[in-house]
Short mmCIF file of C-alpha atoms in Angstrom, two decimals:
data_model
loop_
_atom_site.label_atom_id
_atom_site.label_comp_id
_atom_site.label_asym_id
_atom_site.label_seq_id
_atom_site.Cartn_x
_atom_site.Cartn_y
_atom_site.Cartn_z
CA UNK A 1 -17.65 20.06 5.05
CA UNK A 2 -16.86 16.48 6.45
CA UNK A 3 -13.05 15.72 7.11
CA UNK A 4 -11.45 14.22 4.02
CA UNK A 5 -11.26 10.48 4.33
CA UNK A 6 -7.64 8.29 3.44
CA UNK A 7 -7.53 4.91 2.58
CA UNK A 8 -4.56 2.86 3.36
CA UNK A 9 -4.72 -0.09 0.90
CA UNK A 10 -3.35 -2.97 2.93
CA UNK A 11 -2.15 -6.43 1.65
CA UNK A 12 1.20 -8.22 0.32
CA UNK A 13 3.16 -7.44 -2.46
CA UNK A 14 1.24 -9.00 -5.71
CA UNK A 15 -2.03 -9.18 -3.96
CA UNK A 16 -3.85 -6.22 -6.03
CA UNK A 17 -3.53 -2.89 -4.27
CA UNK A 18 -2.13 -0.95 -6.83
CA UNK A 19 -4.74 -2.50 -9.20
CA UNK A 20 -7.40 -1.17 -6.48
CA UNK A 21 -5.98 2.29 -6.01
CA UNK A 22 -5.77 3.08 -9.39
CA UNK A 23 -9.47 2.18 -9.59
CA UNK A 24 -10.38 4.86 -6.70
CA UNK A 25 -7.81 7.48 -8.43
CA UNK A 26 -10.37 7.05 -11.39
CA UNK A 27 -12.88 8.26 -9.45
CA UNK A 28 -11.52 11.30 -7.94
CA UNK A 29 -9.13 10.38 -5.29
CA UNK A 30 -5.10 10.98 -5.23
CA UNK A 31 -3.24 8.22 -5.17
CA UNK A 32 0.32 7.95 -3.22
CA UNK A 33 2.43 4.97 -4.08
CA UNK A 34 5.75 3.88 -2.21
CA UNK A 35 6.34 1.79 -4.91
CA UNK A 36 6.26 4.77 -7.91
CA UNK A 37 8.03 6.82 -5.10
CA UNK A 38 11.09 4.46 -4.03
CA UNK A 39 11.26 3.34 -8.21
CA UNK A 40 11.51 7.00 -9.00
CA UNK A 41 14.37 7.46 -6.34
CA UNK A 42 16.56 4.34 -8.17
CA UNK A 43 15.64 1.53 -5.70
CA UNK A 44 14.63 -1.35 -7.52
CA UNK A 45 15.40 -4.51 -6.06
CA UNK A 46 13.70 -5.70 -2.76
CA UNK A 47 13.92 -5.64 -0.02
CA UNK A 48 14.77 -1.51 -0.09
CA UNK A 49 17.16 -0.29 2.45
CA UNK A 50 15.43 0.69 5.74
CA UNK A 51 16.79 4.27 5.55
CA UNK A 52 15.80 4.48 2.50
CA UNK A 53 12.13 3.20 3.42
CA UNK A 54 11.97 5.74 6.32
CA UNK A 55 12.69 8.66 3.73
CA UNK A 56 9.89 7.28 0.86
CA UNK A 57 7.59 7.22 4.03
CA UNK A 58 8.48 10.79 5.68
CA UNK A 59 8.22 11.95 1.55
CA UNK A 60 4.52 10.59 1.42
CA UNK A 61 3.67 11.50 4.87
CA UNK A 62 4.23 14.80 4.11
CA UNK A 63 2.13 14.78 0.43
CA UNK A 64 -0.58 13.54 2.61
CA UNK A 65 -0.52 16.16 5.01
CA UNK A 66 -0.84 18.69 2.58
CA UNK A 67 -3.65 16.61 0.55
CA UNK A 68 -5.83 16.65 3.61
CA UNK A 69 -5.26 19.93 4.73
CA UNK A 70 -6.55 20.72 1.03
CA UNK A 71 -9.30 18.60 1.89
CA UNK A 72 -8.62 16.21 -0.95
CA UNK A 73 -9.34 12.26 -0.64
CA UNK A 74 -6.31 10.26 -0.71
CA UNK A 75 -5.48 6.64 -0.97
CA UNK A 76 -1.88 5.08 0.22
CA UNK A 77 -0.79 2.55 -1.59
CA UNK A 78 1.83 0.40 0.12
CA UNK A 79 1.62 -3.30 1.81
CA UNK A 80 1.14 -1.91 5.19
CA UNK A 81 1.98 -5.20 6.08
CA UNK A 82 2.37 -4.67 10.16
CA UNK A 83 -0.22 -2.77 12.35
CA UNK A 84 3.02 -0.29 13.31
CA UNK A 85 2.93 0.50 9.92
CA UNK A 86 -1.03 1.72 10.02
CA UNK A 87 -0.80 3.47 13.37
CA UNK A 88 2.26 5.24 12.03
CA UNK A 89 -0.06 6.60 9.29
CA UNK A 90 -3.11 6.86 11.56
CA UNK A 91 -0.65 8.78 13.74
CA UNK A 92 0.75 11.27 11.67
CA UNK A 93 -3.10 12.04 10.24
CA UNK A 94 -4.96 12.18 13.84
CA UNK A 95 -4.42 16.22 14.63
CA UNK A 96 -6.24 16.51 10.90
CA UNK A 97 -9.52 14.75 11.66
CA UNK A 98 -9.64 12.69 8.31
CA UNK A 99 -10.85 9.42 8.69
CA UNK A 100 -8.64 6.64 7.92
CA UNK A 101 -9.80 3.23 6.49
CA UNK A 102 -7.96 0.24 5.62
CA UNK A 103 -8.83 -1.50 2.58
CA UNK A 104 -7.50 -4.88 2.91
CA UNK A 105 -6.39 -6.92 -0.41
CA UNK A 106 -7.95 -10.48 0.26
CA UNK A 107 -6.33 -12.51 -2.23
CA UNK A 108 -5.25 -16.13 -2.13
CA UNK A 109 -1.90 -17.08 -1.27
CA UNK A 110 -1.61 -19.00 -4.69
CA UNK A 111 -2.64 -16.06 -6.96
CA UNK A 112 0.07 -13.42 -4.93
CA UNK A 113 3.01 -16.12 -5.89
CA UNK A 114 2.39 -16.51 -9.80
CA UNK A 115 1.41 -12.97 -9.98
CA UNK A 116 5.77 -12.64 -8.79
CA UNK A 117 6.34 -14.93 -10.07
CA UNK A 118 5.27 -13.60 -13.12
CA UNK A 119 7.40 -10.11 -12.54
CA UNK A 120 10.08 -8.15 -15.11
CA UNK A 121 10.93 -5.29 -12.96
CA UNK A 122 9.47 -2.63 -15.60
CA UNK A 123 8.40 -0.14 -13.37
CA UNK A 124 7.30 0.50 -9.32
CA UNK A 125 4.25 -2.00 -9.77
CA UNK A 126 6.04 -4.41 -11.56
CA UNK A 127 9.42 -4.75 -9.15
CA UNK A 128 10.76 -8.41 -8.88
CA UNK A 129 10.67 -10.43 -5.50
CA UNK A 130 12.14 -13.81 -5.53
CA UNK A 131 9.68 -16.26 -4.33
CA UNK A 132 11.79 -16.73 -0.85
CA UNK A 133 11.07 -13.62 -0.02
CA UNK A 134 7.73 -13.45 -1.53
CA UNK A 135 7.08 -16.32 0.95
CA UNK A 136 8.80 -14.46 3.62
CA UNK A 137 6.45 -11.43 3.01
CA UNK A 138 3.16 -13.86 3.25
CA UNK A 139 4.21 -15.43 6.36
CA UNK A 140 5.19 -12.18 8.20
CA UNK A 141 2.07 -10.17 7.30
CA UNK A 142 -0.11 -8.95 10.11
CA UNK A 143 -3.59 -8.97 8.91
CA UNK A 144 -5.51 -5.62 9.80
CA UNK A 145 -8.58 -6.55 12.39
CA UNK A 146 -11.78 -4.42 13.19
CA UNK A 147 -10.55 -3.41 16.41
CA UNK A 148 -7.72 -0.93 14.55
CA UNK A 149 -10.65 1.19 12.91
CA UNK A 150 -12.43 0.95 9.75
CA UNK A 151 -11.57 -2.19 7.44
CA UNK A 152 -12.82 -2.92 4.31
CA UNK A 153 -12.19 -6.55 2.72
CA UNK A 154 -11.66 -6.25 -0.93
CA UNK A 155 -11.13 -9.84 -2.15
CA UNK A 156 -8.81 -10.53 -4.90
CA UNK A 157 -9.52 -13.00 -6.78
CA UNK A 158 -6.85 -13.17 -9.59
CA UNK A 159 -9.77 -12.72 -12.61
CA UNK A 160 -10.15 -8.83 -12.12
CA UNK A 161 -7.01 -7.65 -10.28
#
C-alpha cells in the first residue's frame, strides 16, 4: 500500500482554502482546520496569540500523526503563509513516508479583500480581519515554489470559491 499522501492547502486568509478542503473532505479525505480548531478553543479575533498558535499547531500535528499512521489522506487547512511554516509540517511528517503536497490558493489580491471585507465573525471560516491587517497578511506571504516539493496551483477566481 502506497504511503498516505497530505495536502497542505496554502494561501492567505480569504483566498479559498477552506472552500477547497472541504471539496477534497467530500471525496474521502480528513480535513484539519486551525481555524475550526483555534475558534473551538475561544480565539476569535486575529491575529491569535503566538502561544496560543504553537498549541492549535502541536494539537493538529499530532491528529495528523495518527491519521497517517492509520493510513488515512489528510488535508491541512491553514494559510501556511511562510515556507517555515511548510517545512515545520513536512518535518514533523518525514519519519512517516507520506507525501506532502502544497496546494496553493491562486486568487487575486482584489477578490481576498472584499471576500474580508465581507466577514461577520460567525464561525472559524468566517473570523474578521480588518483590512490593515488583511493587507499586512498579502504583503508578508511567502509564495510556495517548486523547489519545496510538490505544488499544485489551484486558482481562485472569486465565481466558484
Amino acid at each position: 500500500m502506497p504511503p498516505p499522501v497530505v495536502v497542505l492547502v496554502c494561501g492567505p486568509a480569504g483566498s479559498g482554502k477552506t472552500t477547497h478542503a472541504r471539496a477534497l473532505e467530500r471525496a474521502g479525505w480528513v480535513r484539519l482546520s486551525f481555524d475550526d480548531e483555534a475558534w473551538a478553543r475561544g480565539h476569535r479575533d486575529h491575529p491569535v496569540d503566538p502561544a496560543a498558535v504553537a498549541r492549535v499547531h502541536a494539537g493538529l500535528q499530532a491528529d495528523l500523526l495518527r491519521l497517517v499512521a492509520a493510513g488515512r489522506q489528510v488535508v491541512v487547512d491553514t494559510s501556511f503563509w511562510s515556507r517555515a511554516s511548510r517545512d515545520a509540517y513536512r518535518a514533523v511528517l518525514a519519519p512517516t513516508g507520506a507525501t506532502v503536497v502544497v496546494h496553493l490558493l491562486d486568487t487575486p489580491r482584489d477578490v481576498v479583500l472584499a471576500r474580508l471585507a465581507a466577514r461577520r465573525g460567525t464561525g472559524g471560516d468566517d473570523v474578521v480581519v480588518p483590512q490593515e491587517l488583511a493587507v499586512a497578511y498579502l504583503d508578508g506571504f511567502e509564495t510556495p515554489t517548486d523547489d519545496e516539493g510538490p505544488l499544485v496551483v489551484v486558482p481562485g477566481t472569486g465565481d466558484d470559491d
